[in-house]
Coordinates of C-alpha atoms in Angstrom, one line a residue:
X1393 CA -134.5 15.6 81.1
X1394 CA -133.4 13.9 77.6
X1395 CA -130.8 12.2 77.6
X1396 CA -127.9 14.2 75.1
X1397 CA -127.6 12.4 71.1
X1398 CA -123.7 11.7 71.9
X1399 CA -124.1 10.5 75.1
X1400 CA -126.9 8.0 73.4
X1401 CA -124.1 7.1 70.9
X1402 CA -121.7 6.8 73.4
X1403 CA -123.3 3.7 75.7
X1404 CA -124.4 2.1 72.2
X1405 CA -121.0 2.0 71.3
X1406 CA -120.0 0.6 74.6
X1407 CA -122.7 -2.1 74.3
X1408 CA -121.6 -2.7 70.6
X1409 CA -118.1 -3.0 72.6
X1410 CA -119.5 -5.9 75.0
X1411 CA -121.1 -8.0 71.9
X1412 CA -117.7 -9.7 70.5
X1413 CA -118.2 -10.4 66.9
X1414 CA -116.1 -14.0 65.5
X1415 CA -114.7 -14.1 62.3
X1416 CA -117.5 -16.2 61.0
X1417 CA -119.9 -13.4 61.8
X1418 CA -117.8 -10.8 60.6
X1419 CA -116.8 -12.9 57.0
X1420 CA -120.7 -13.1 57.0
X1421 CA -121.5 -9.8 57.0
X1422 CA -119.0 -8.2 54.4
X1423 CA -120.5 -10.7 52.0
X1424 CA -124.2 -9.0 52.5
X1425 CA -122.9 -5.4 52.4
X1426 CA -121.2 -6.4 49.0
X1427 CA -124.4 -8.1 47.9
X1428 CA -126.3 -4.3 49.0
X1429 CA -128.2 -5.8 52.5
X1430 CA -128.0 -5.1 55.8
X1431 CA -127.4 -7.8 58.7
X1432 CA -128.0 -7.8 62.2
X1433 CA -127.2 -10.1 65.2
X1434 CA -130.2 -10.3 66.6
X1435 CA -132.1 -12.1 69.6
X1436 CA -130.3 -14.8 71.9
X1437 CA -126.8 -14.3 70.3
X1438 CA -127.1 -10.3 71.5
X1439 CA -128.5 -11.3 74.8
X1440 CA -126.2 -14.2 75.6
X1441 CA -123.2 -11.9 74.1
X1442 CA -124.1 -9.4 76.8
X1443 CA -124.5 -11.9 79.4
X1444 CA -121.1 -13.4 78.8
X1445 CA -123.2 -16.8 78.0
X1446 CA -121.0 -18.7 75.7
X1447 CA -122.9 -19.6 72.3
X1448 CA -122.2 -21.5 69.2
X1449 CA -125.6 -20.8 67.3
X1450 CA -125.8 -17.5 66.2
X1451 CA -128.9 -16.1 64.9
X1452 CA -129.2 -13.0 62.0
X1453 CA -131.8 -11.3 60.2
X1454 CA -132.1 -8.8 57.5
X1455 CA -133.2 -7.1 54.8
X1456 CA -132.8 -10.0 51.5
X1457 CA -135.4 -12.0 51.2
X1458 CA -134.6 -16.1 51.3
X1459 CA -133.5 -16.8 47.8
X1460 CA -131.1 -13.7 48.0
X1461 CA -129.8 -15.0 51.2
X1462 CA -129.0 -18.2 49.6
X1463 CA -127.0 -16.3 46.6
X1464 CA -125.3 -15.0 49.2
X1465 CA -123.8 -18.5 51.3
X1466 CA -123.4 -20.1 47.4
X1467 CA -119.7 -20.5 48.0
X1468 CA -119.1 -19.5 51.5
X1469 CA -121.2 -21.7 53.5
X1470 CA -119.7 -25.7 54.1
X1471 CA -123.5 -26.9 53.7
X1472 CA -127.1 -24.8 53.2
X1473 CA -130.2 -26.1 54.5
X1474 CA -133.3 -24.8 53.8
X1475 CA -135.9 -26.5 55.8
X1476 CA -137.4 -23.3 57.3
X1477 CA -137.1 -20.8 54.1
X1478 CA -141.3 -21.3 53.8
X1479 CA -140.5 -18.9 57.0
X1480 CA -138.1 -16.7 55.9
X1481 CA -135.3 -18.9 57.7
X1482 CA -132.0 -20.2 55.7
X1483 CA -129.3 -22.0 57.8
X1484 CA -125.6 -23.0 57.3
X1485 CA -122.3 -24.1 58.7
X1486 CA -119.3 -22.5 58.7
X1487 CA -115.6 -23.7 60.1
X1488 CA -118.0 -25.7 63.1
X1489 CA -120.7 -22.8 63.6
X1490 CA -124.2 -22.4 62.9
X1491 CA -126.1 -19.7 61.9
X1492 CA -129.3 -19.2 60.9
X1493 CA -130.6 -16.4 58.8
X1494 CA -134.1 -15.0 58.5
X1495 CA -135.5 -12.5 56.5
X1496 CA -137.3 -9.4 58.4
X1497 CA -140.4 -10.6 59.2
X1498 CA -144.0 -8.7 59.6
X1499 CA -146.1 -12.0 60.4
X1500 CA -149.7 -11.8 61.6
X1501 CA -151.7 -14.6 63.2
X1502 CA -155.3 -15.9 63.0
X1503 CA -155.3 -16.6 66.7
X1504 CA -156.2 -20.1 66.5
X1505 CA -153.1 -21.9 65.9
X1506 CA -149.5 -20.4 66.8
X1507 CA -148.8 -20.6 63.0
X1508 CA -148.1 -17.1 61.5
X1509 CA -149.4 -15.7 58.2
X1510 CA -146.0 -15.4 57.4
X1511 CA -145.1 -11.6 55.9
X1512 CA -141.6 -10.7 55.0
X1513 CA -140.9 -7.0 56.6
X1514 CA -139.2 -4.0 55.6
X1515 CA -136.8 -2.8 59.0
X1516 CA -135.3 -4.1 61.6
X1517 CA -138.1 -2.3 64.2
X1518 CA -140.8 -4.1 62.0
X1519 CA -138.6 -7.3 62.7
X1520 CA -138.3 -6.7 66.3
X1521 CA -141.8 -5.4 67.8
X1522 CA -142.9 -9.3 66.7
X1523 CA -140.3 -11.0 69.3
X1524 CA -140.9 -12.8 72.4
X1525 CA -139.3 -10.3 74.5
X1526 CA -138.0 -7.3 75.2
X1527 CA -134.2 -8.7 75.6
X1528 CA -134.6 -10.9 72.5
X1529 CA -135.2 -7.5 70.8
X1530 CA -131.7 -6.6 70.3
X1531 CA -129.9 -6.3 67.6
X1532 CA -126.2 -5.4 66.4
X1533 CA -126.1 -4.3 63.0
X1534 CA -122.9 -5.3 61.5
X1535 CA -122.7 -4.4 58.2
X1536 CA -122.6 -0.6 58.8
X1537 CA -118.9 0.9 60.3
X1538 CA -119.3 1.0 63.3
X1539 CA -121.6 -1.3 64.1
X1540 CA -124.6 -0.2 65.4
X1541 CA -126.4 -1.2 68.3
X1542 CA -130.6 -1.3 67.3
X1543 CA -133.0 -1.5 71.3
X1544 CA -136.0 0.3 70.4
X1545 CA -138.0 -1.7 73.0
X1546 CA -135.2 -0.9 76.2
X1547 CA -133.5 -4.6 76.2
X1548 CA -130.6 -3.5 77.4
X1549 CA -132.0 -1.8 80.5
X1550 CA -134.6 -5.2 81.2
X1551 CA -131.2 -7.1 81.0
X1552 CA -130.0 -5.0 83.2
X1553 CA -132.7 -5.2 86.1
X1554 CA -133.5 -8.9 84.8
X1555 CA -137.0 -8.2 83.9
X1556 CA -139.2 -10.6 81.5
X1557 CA -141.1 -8.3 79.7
X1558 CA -142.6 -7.9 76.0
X1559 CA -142.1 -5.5 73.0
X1560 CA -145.9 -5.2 72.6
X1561 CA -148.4 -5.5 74.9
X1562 CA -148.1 -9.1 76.4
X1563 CA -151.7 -10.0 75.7
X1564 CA -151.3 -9.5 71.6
X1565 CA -147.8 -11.3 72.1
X1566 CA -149.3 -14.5 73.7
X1567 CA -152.4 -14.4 71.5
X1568 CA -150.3 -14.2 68.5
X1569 CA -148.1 -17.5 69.9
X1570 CA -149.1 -18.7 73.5
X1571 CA -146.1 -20.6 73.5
X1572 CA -144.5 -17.7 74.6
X1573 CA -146.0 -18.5 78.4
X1574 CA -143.9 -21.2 78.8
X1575 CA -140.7 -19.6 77.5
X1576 CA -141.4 -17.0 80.3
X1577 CA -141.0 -19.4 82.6
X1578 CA -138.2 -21.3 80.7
X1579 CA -136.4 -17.9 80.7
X1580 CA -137.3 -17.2 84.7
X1581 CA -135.5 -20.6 85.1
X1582 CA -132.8 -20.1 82.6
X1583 CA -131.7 -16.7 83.5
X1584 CA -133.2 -15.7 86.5
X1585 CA -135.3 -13.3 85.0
X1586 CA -138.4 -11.9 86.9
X1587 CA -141.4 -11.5 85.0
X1588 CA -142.8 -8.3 84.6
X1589 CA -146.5 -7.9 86.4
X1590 CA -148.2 -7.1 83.4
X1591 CA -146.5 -10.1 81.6
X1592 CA -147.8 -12.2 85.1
X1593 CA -151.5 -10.7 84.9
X1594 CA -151.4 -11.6 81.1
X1595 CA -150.5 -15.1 81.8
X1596 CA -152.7 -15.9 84.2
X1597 CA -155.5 -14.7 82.1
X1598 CA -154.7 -16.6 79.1
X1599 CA -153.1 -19.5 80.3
X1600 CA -156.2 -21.4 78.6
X1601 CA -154.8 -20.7 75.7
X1602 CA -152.0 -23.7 76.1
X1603 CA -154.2 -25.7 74.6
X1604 CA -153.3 -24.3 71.4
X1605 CA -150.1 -25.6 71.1
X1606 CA -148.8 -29.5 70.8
X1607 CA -147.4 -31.4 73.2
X1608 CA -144.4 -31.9 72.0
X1609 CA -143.8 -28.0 71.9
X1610 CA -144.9 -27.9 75.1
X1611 CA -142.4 -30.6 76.2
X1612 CA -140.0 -29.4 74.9
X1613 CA -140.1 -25.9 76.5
X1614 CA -140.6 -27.9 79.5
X1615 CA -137.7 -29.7 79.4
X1616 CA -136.1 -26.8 79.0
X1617 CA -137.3 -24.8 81.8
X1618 CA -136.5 -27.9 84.3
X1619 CA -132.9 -28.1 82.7
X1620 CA -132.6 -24.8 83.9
X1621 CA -130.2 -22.7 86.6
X1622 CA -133.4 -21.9 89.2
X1623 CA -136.1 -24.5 87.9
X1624 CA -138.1 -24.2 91.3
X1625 CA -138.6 -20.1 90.3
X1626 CA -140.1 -21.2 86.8
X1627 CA -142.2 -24.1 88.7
X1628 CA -143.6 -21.6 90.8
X1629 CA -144.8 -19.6 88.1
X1630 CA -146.3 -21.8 86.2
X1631 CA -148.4 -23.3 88.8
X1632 CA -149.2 -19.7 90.0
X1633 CA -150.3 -18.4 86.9
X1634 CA -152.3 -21.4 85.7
X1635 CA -149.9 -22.6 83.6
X1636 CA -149.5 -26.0 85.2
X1637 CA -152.6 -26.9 85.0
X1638 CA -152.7 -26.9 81.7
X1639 CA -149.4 -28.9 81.5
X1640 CA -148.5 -30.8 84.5
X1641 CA -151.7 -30.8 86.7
X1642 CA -150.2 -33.0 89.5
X1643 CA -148.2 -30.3 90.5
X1644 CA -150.2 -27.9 91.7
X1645 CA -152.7 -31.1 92.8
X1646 CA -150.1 -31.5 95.7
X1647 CA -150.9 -28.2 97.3
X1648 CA -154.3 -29.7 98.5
X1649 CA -152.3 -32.2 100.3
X1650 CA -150.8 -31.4 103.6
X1651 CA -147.2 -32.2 104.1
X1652 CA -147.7 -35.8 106.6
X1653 CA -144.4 -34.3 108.7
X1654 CA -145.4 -30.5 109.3
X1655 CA -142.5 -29.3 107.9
X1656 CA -143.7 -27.8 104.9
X1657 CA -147.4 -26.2 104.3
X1658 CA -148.1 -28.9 101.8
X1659 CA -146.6 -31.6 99.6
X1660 CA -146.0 -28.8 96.7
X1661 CA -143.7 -27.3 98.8
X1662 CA -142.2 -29.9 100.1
X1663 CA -141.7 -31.3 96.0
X1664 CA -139.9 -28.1 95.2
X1665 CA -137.4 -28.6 98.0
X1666 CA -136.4 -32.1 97.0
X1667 CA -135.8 -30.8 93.7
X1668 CA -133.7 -28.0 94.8
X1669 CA -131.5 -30.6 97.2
X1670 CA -131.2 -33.2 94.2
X1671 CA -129.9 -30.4 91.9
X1672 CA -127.5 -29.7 94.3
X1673 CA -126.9 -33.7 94.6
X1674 CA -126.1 -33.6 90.8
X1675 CA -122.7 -34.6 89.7
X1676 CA -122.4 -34.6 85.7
X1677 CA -124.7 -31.6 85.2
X1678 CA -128.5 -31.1 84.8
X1679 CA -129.9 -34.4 85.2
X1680 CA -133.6 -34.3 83.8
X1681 CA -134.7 -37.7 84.9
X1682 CA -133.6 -37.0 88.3
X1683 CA -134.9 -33.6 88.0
X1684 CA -138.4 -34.9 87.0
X1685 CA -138.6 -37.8 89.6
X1686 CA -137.7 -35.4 92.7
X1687 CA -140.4 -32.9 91.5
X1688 CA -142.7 -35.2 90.7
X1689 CA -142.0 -38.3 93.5
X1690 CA -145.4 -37.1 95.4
X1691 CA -147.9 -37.0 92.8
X1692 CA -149.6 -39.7 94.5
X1693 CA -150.3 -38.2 97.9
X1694 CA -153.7 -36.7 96.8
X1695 CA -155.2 -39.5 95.6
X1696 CA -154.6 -41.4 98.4
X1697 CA -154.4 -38.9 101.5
X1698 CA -156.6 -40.7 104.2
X1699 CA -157.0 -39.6 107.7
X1700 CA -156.2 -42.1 110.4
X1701 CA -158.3 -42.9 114.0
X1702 CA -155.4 -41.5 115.6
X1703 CA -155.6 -37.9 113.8
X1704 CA -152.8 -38.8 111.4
X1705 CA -152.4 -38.4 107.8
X1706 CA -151.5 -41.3 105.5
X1707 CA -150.7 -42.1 101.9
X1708 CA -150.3 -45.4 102.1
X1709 CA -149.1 -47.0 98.6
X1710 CA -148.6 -43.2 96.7
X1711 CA -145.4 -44.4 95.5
X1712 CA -147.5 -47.2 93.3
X1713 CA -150.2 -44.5 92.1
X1714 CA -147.7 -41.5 91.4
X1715 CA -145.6 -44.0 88.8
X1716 CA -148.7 -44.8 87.5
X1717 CA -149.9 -40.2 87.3
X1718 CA -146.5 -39.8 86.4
X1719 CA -146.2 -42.5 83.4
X1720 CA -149.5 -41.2 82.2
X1721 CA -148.6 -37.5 82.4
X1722 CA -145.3 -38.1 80.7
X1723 CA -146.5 -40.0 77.5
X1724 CA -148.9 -37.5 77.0
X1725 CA -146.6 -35.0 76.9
X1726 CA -144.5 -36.9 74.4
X1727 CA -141.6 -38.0 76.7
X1728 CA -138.9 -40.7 74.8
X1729 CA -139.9 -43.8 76.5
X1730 CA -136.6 -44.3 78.4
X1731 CA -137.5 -41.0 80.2
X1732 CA -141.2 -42.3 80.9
X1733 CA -139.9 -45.5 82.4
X1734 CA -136.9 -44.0 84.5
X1735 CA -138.9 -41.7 86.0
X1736 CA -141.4 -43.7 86.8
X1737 CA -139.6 -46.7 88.2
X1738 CA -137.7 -43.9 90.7
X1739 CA -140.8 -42.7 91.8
X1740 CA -142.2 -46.1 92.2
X1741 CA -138.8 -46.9 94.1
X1742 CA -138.6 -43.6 96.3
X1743 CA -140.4 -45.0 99.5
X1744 CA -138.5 -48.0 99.8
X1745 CA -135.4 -47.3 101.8
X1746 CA -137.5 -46.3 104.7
X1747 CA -138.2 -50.1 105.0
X1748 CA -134.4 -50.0 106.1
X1749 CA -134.7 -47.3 108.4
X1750 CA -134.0 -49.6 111.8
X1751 CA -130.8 -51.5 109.1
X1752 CA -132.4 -54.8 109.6
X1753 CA -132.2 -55.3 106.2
X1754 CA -131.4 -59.1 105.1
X1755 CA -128.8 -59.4 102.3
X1756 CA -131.9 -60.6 100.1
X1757 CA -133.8 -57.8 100.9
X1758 CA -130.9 -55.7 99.3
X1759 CA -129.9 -57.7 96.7
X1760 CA -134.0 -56.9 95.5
X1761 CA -133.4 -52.9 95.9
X1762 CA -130.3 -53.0 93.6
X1763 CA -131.5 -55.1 91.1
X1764 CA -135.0 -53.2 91.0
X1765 CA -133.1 -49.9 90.6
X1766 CA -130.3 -51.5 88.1
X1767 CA -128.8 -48.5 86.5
X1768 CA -131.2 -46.2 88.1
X1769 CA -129.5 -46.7 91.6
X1770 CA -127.1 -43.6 91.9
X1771 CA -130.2 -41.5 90.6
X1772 CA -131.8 -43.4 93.5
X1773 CA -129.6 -42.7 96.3
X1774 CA -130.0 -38.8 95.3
X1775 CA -133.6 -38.7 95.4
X1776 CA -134.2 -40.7 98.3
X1777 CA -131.3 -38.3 100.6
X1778 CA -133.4 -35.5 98.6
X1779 CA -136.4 -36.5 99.8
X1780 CA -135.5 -35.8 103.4
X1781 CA -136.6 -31.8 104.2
X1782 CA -137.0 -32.2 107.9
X1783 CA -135.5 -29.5 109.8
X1784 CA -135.5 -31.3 112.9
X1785 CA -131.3 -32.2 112.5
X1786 CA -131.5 -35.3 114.9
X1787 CA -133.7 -37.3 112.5
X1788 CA -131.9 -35.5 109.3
X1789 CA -129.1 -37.2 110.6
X1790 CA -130.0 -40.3 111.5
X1791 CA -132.0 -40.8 107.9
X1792 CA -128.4 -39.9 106.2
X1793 CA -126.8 -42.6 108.7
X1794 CA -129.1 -45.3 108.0
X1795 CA -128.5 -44.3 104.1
X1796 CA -124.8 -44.2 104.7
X1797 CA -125.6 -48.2 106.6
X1798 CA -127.5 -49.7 102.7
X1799 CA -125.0 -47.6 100.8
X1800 CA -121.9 -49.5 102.5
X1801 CA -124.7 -52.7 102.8
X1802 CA -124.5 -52.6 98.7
X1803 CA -120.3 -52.1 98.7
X1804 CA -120.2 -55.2 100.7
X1805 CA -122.2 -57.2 98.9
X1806 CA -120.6 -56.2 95.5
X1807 CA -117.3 -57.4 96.6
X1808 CA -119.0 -61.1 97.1
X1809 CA -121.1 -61.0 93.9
X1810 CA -121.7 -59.4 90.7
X1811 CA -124.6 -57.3 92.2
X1812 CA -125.2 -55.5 89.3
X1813 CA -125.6 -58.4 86.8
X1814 CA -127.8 -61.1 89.3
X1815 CA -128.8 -63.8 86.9
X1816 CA -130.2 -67.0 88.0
X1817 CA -127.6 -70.1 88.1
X1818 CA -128.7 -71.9 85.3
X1819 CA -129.6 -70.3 81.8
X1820 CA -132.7 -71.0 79.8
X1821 CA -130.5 -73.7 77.4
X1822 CA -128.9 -75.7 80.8
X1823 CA -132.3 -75.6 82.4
X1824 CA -134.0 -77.2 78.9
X1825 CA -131.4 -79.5 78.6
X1826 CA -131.3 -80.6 82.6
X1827 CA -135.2 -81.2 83.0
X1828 CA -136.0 -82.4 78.9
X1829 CA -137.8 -79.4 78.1
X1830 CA -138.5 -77.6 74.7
X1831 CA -138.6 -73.5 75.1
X1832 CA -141.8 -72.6 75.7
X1833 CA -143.2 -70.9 79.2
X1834 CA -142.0 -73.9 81.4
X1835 CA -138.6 -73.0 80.9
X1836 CA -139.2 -69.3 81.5
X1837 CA -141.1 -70.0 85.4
X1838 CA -138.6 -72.5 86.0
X1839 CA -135.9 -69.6 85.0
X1840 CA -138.1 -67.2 87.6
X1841 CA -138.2 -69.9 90.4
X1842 CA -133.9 -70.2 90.2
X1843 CA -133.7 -66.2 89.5
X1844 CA -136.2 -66.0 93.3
X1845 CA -133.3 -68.5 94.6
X1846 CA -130.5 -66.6 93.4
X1847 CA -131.9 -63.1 95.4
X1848 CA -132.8 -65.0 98.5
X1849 CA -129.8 -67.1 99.1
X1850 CA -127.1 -65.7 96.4
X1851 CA -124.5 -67.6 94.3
X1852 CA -125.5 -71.4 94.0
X1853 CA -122.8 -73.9 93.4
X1854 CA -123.5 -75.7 90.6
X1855 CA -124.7 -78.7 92.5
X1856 CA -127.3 -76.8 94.6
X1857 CA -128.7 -75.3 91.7
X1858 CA -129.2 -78.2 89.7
X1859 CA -131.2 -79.7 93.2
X1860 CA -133.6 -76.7 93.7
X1861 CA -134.1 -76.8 90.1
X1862 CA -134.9 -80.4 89.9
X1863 CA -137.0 -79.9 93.3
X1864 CA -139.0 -77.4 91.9
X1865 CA -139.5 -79.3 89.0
X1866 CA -140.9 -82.7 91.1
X1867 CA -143.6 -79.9 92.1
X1868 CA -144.6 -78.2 89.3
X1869 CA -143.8 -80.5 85.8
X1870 CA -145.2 -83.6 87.4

């Protein structure tokens, strides 16, 4: 039975209700109408309005085409940039918001790259049919009174039932910019979202098509989707689509590997818990390095899964072939070298507690765990209470005790020393100037010999430091 024109006009006016326009916006779009154009709100800013989602980015198209849309901020905006006008994109600041403004667009694609042909459109439904999906297909026009509320492709009712699905048909969608895959599962993270089935099948049939795109786009969608409220949910469907093999290979490598314990049905599984029990370990919001490390802390295990006499599985030494798979993964996919290296040394790092497990630990033995995380070593104590997923709650327990045991271990310790800052007794100028040497790489063993000293025995006296130095010295400069 249709659905009456008033009562139509009724829930868009509601919605129109729900999407609070700022005077910035508003200021915005009396300008166009006196200029003769139309603009909408359009995309995120309409989703994230309905959502409640706070944003400070807001994002308009309409019907002037760049150079008009320049006239336009000439003595409104506090600065104009105009990196993406080749695109059809002008952006400015106002009174501490951004907003960025794009012609209609009608773009078609040669299928190769995810650059568009680009084509400047004529409507707003022109505009929105070429979106990513259906709830970035919104749009609130606000130069008409009322506004108007513009969902020709049923956002609003995918919002509603948080359904990922696409304005076209999600095969031309992902041909025209296979980017789009990964912002599925960015948004499935983000927002919760389930993906349509036909926006699934799609996926998994051209997840190939990855390749297309750069790594740093990929990274960066990436990032985002680990960043996210439910990362495990866009994990999943990456790896059960295909996506991941594409992008992060180890990960679905690990369901080959049976978890050692039993408690999971493979070392995937197992991953994706850890993650989920260091998010909820997380303190100062989403932490990526830490997010990264617990997914990715495993990533050894089938390379070196052997079966012992006994029956057993083993993975001896994963923790030094994962940093290595997870160092090379990570560059490739453009990482900033501080992320490479922290997530790398925590994944190097993650087995190493369990050398403490019966808390015979000497003070040595700590002093080395501390100074080999140095400002990784909150990160580490997450990761490695992560890392335990047994559900057997005596051994749960008595892991978090022996945890609880280093963790007081370190306090201790930090009261007697600078723990954080070990350095060797001597510097490079008082060991030149004790034993007659010139810099050069004497200096810098005889600097490693004193900094060994210093984690085996702590603080040296002056006196005894000057003697080991010396005696070291009578062995190895003679």
């Amino acid at each position: 039975m249709p659905v009456p024109d008033d009562l139509v006009r009724a829930q868009e006016n509601a919605v129109v209700e729900m999407v609070q326009v700022g005077p910035v916006a508003q200021e915005l779009a009396d300008r166009f109408a006196a200029a003769g154009y139309r603009l909408y709100l359009v995309g995120g800013s309409v989703r994230d309005a309905l959502l409640g989602r706070p944003s400070h980015d807001l994002d308009f198209t309409t019907d002037a085409r760049p150079e008009a849309i320049q006239a336009v901020l000439n003595g409104w905006a506090e600065a104009i940039w105009d990196t993406g006008i080749a695109f059809g994109t002008v952006g400015a600041v106002r009174r501490g918001s951004t907003v960025e403004i794009t012609t209609f667009r009608a773009d078609a694609y040669d299928g190769v790259s995810r650059n568009p042909v680009v084509a400047f459109g004529d409507s707003i439904t022109e505009d929105l049919v070429r979106r990513d999906f259906t709830v970035n297909a919104m749009a609130v026009e606000l130069t008409s009174t009322p506004h108007r509320f513009v969902d020709p492709h049923g956002g609003l009712a995918a919002l509603a039932t948080g359904t990922l699905d696409t304005p076209a048909t999600p095969q031309q969608s992902f041909s025209d910019d296979p980017l789009r895959m990964l912002r599925a599962a960015r948004f499935v993270s983000q927002l919760g979202f389930e993906p349509a089935p036909r926006v699934v099948g799609a996926i998994t049939a051209m997840a190939d098509q990855l390749d297309r795109i750069t790594r740093e786009r990929v990274q960066v969608e990436l990032t985002k989707m680990i960043m996210g409220a439910h990362p495990r949910r866009g994990v999943e469907l990456m790896v059960d689509t295909g996506m991941a093999d594409r992008v992060l290979p180890e990960v679905p490598a690990m369901r080959l590997a049976i978890d050692e314990h039993m408690q999971h049905k493979d070392v995937y599984t197992h991953s994706l818990v850890v993650m989920e029990q260091a998010i909820e370990r997380e303190t100062d919001g989403p932490d990526l390095v830490l997010r990264l490390a617990a997914l990715l802390h495993d990533v050894g295990k089938p390379d070196t899964r052997r079966k012992e006499a006994d029956g057993r599985v083993s993975f001896h030494h994963h923790e030094v072939v994962g940093a290595k798979l997870v160092r090379k993964r990570l560059r490739e996919l453009r990482y900033p070298k501080v992320v490479v290296d922290e997530v790398a040394q925590l994944v190097f790092l993650h087995l190493r507690f369990h050398g403490y497990s019966s808390g015979e630990w000497t003070d040595s033995a700590v002093r080395r765990y501390v100074t080999d995380a140095g400002p990784l070593l909150e990160r580490l104590h997450k990761l490695v209470r992560s890392d335990c997923t047994t559900r057997n709650r005596r051994r749960a327990a008595a892991l978090q005790r022996s945890y609880d045991s280093l963790e007081q271990r370190i306090v201790e310790l930090r009261e007697r020393e600078e723990l954080d800052a070990i350095r060797p007794d001597l510097d490079g100028n008082e060991i030149m100037e004790l034993l007659g040497l010139r810099p050069g790489p004497q200096v810098g063993k005889a600097y490693k010999h004193l900094l060994a000293v210093r984690m085996e025995r702590g603080p040296l006296t002056r006196e005894q430091a000057e003697a080991e130095l010396r005696a070291w010295a009578a062995e190895n400069l003679a």
